[in-house]
Coordinates of C-alpha atoms in Angstrom, one line a residue:
X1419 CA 17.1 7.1 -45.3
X1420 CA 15.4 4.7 -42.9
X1421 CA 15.0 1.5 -45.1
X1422 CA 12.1 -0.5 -44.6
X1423 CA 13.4 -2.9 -42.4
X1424 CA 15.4 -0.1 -40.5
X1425 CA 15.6 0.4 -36.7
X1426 CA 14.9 3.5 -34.9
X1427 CA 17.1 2.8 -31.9
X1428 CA 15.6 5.5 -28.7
X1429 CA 18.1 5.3 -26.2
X1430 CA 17.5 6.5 -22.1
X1431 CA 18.4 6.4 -19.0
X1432 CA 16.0 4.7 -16.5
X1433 CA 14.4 7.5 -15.1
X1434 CA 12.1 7.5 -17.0
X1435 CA 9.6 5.9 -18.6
X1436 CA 7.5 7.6 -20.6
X1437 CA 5.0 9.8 -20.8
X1438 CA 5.5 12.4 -22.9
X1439 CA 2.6 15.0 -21.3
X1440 CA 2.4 13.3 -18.2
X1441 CA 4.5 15.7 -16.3
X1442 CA 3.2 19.1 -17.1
X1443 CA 2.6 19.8 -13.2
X1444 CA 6.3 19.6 -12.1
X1445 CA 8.7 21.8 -10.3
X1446 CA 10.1 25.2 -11.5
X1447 CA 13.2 23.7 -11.6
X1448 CA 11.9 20.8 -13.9
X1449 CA 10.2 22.7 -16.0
X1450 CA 13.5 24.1 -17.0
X1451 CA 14.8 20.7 -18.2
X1452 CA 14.7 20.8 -22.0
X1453 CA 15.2 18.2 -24.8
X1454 CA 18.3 19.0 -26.4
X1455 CA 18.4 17.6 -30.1
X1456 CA 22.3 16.6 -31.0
X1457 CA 22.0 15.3 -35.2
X1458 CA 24.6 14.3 -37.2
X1459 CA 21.6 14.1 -40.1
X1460 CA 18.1 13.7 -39.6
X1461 CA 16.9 10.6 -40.8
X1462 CA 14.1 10.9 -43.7
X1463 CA 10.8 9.1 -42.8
X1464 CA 9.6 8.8 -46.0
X1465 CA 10.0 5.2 -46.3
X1466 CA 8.5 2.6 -43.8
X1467 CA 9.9 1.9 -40.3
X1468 CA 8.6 -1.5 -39.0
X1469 CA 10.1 -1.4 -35.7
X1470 CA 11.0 1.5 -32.9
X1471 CA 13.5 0.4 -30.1
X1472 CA 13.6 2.9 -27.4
X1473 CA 16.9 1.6 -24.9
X1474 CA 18.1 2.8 -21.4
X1475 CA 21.2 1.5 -19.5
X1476 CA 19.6 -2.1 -18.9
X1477 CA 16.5 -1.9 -21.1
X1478 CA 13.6 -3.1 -18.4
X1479 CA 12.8 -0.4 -16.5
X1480 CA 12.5 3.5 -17.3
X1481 CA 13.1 2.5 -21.1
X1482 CA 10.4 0.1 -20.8
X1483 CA 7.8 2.4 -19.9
X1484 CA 8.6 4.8 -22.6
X1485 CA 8.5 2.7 -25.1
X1486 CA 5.1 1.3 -23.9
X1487 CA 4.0 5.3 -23.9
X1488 CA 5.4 6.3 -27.1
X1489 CA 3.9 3.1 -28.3
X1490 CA 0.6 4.4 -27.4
X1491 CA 1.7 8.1 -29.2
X1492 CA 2.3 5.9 -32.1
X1493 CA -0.9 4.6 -32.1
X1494 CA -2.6 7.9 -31.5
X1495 CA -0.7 9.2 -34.9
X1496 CA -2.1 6.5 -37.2
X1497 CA 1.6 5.1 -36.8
X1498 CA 1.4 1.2 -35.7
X1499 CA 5.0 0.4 -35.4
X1500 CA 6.6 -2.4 -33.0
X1501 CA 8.1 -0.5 -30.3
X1502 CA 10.6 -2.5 -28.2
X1503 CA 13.1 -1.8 -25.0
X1504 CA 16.5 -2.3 -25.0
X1505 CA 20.0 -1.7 -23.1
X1506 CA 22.0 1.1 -24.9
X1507 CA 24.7 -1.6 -25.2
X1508 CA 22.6 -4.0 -27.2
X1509 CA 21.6 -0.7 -29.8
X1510 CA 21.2 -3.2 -32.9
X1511 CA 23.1 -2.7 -35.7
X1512 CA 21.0 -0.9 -38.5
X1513 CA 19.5 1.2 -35.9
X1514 CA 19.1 4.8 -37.9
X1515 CA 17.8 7.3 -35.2
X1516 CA 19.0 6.8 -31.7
X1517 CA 17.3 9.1 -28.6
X1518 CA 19.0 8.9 -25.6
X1519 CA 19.9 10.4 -22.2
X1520 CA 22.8 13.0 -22.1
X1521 CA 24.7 11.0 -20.0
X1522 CA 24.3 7.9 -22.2
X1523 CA 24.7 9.8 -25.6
X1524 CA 28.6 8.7 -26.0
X1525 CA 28.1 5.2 -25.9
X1526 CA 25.0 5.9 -28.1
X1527 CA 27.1 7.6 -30.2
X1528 CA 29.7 4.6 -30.4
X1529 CA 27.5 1.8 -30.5
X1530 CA 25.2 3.5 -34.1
X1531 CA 28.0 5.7 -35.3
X1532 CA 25.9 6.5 -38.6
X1533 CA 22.6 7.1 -37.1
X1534 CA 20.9 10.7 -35.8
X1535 CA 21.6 10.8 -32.4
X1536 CA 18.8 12.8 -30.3
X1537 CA 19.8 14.0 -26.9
X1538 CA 17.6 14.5 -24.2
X1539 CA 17.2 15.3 -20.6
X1540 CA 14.8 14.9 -19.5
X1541 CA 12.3 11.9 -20.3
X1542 CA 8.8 13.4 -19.8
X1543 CA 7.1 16.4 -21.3
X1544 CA 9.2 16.0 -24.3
X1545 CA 8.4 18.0 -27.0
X1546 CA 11.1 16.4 -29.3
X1547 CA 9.1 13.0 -29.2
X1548 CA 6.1 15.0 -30.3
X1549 CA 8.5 16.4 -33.3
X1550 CA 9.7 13.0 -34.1
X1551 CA 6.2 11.3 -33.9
X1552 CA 5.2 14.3 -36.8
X1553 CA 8.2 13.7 -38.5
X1554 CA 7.4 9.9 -38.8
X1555 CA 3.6 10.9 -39.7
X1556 CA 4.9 12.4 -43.0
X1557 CA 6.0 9.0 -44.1
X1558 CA 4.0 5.4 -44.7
X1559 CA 2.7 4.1 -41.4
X1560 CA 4.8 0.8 -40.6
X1561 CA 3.0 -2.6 -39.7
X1562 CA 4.0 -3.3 -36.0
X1563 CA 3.0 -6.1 -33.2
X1564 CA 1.7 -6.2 -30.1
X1565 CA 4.0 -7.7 -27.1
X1566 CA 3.0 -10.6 -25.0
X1567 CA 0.5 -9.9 -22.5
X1568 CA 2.2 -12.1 -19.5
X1569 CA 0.7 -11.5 -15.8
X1570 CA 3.9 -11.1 -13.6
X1571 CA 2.4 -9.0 -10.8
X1572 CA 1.0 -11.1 -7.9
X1573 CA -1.4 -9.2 -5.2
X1574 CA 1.0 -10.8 -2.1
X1575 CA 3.8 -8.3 -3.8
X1576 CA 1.3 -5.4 -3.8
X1577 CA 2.3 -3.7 -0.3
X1578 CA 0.1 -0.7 0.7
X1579 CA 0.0 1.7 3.7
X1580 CA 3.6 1.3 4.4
X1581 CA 5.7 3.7 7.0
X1582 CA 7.6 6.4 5.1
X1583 CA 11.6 5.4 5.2
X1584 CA 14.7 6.3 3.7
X1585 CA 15.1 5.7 -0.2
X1586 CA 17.6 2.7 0.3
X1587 CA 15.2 0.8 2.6
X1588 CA 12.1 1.2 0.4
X1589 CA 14.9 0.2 -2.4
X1590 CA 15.9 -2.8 -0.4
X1591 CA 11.9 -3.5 0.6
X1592 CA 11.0 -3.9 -3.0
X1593 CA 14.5 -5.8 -3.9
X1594 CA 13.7 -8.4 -0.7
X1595 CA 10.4 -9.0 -1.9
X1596 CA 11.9 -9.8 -5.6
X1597 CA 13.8 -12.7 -4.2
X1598 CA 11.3 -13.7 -1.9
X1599 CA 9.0 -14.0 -4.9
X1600 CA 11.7 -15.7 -6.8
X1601 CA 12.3 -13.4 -9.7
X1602 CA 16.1 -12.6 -8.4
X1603 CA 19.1 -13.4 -6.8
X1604 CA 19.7 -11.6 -3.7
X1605 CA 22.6 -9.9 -5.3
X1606 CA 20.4 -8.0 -7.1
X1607 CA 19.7 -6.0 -4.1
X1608 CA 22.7 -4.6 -4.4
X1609 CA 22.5 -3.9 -8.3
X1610 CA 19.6 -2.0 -7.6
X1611 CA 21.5 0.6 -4.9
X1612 CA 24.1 0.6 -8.0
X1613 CA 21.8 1.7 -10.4
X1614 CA 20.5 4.2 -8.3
X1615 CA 24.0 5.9 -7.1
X1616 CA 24.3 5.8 -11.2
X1617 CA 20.9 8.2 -11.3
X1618 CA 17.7 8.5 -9.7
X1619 CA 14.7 5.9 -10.8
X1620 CA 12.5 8.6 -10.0
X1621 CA 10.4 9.4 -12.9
X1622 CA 7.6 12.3 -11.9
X1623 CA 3.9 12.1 -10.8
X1624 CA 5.5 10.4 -7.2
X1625 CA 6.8 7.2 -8.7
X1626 CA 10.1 5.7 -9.0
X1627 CA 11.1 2.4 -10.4
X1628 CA 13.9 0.5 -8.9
X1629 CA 16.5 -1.8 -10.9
X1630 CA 19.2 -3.3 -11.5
X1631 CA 22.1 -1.8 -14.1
X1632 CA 22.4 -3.6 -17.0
X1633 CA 24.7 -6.6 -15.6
X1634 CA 22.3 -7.5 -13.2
X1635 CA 20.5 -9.3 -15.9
X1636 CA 22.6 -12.3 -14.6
X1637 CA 20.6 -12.4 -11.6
X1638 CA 17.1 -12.3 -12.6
X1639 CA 15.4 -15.7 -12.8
X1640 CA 12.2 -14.5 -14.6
X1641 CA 10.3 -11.2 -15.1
X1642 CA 8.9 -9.9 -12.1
X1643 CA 7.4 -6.6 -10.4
X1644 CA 6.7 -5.6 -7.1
X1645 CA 4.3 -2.8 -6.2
X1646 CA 5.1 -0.6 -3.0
X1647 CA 2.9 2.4 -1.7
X1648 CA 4.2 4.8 0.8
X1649 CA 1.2 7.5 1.4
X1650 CA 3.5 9.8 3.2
X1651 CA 6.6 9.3 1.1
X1652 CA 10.0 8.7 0.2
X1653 CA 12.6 11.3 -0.7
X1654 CA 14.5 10.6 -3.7
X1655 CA 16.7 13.2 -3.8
X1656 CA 14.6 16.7 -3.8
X1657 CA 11.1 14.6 -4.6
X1658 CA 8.7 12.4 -3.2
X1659 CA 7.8 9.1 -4.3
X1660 CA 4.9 7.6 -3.0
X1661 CA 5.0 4.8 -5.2
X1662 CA 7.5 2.2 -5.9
X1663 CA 7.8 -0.1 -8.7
X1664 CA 10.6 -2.7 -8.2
X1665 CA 11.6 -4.3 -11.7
X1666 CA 13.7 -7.4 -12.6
X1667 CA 12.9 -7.7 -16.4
X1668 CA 14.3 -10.8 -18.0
X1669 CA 12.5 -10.0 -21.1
X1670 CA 9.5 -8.1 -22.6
X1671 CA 7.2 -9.6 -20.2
X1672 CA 6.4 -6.8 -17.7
X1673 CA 5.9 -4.4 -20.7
X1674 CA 2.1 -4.5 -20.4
X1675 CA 2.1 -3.8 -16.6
X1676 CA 4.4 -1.0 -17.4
X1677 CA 2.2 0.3 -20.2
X1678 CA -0.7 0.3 -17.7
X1679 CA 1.3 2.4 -15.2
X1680 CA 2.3 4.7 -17.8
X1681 CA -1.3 5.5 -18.6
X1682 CA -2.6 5.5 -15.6
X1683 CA 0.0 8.3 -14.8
X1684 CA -2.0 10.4 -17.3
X1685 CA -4.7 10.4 -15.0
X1686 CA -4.1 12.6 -12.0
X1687 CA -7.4 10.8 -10.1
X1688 CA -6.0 7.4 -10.8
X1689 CA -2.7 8.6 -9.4
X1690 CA -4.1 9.6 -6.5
X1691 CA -5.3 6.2 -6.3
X1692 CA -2.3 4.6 -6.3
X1693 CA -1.0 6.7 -3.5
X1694 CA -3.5 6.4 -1.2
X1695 CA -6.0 3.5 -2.1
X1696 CA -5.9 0.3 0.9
X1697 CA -7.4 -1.8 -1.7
X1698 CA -4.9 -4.4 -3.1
X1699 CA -7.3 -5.5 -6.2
X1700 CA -8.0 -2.2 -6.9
X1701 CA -3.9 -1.7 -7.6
X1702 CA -4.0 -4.9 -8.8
X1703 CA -6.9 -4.1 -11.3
X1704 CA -5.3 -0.6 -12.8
X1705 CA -2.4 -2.3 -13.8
X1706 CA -2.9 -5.6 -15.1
X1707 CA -6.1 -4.7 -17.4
X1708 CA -5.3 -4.2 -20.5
X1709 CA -6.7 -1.2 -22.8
X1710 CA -8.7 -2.2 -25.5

């Protein structure tokens, strides 16, 4: 039973963010990912559940995007809950149902040992989030809040037309203009090569979203993201991301920029905006207004 101050606890791996139908036009070879659902015993959602906390390896990227999409889901189902990011290492206690990553599903495991642990592996076009969201519908709808709404995307860090290069030079692009900008210490350059040799911040639609790992939280000064275009792409692994988002997330602030990107990522024409627009308040505009 979920008690009505009880946690759902959705653990991931950065590499994701969110969007649950966002990525119906990928690969063969994507489309063959699958959500696998690992329970020790589902959770009953007959009883309120006032806050959702979905959780990656550092809690500000990929995790921070899903939880702004599954927030909007939420919504969508009648279902106004708090949703909230998190590191899988800072899973509170409480926590009841825990999604994460298959490769972060042991620490999951260790960290909530008497919650329903949901595997996954794949972070988009996930039909167990759409099970869970009816599975939460069946019980009361939970009283949530929205997060603060804190600008931390300047136009000067919005970089357009840019040459294609390799994936550790866009990384290192987007990391120098983080320090630059003052939201880092310049070892977190090196935190975000780390987290990327961990696993790819590529997340679909031709966006990836570079960060830290979870200890790089040390060198982060304040909240920031940087927006990088690259119209004729970077290879991250076997796909192309024209689109970079580099992320140093102190706290919930860059929530509602990630939110935005997650939407706009439902929209294949404002995609194609991203990738190819040379209009800096245009970029600027899709992702710092907020939906009604």
């Amino acid at each position: 039973m979920i008690s009505s101050g009880g946690t759902i606890a959705l653990t991931g791996i950065f590499t994701l963010i969110i969007a649950y139908s966002l990525f119906g036009n990928r690969s063969k070879n994507k489309e063959k990912k699958i959500l696998k659902v690992e329970t020790k015993e589902k959770v009953s959602c007959s009883e309120n559940i006032e806050r959702i906390i979905f959780a990656c390896d550092a809690g500000m990227g990929s995790s921070a995007m899903a939880a702004s999409m599954l927030k909007s889901k939420l919504k969508d189902a009648g279902i106004n809950a708090e949703v909230l990011s998190t590191a899988v290492s800072e899973i509170p206690q409480g926590a009841k149902l825990v999604i994460s990553h298959e490769g972060l599903t042991p620490m999951a495991r260790k960290i909530a040992k008497d919650a329903e642990h949901i595997s996954i592996r794949d972070y988009f076009d996930d039909p167990a989030i759409d099970k869970l969201i009816n599975r939460l519908k069946e019980g009361e709808k939970p009283t949530g809040r929205d997060q603060s709404d804190l600008n931390i995307l300047k136009k000067e860090n919005i970089k357009l037309n840019l040459a294609s290069v390799t994936k550790n030079q866009a990384i290192k692009m987007a990391g120098e203009l983080l320090v630059q900008s003052g939201y880092v210490d310049s070892d977190y350059i090196d935190a975000m090569y780390e987290r990327e040799s961990q696993l790819s911040t590529y997340i679909g639609k031709g966006v990836a979203i570079p960060h830290g790992i979870g200890k790089s939280k040390e060198s982060i000064k304040k909240s920031g993201i940087v927006f990088l275009q690259f119209p004729q792409g970077v290879m991250f692994g076997e796909d192309v991301a024209h689109i970079l988002i580099g992320i140093a997330g102190a706290g919930n602030e860059h929530l509602s920029i990630l939110s935005n990107l997650a939407s706009a990522l439902d929209e294949d024409e404002i995609v194609e905006i991203l990738q190819s627009t040379k209009d800096v308040d245009e970029v600027y505009n899709i992702l710092t207004t907020n939906e009604s």
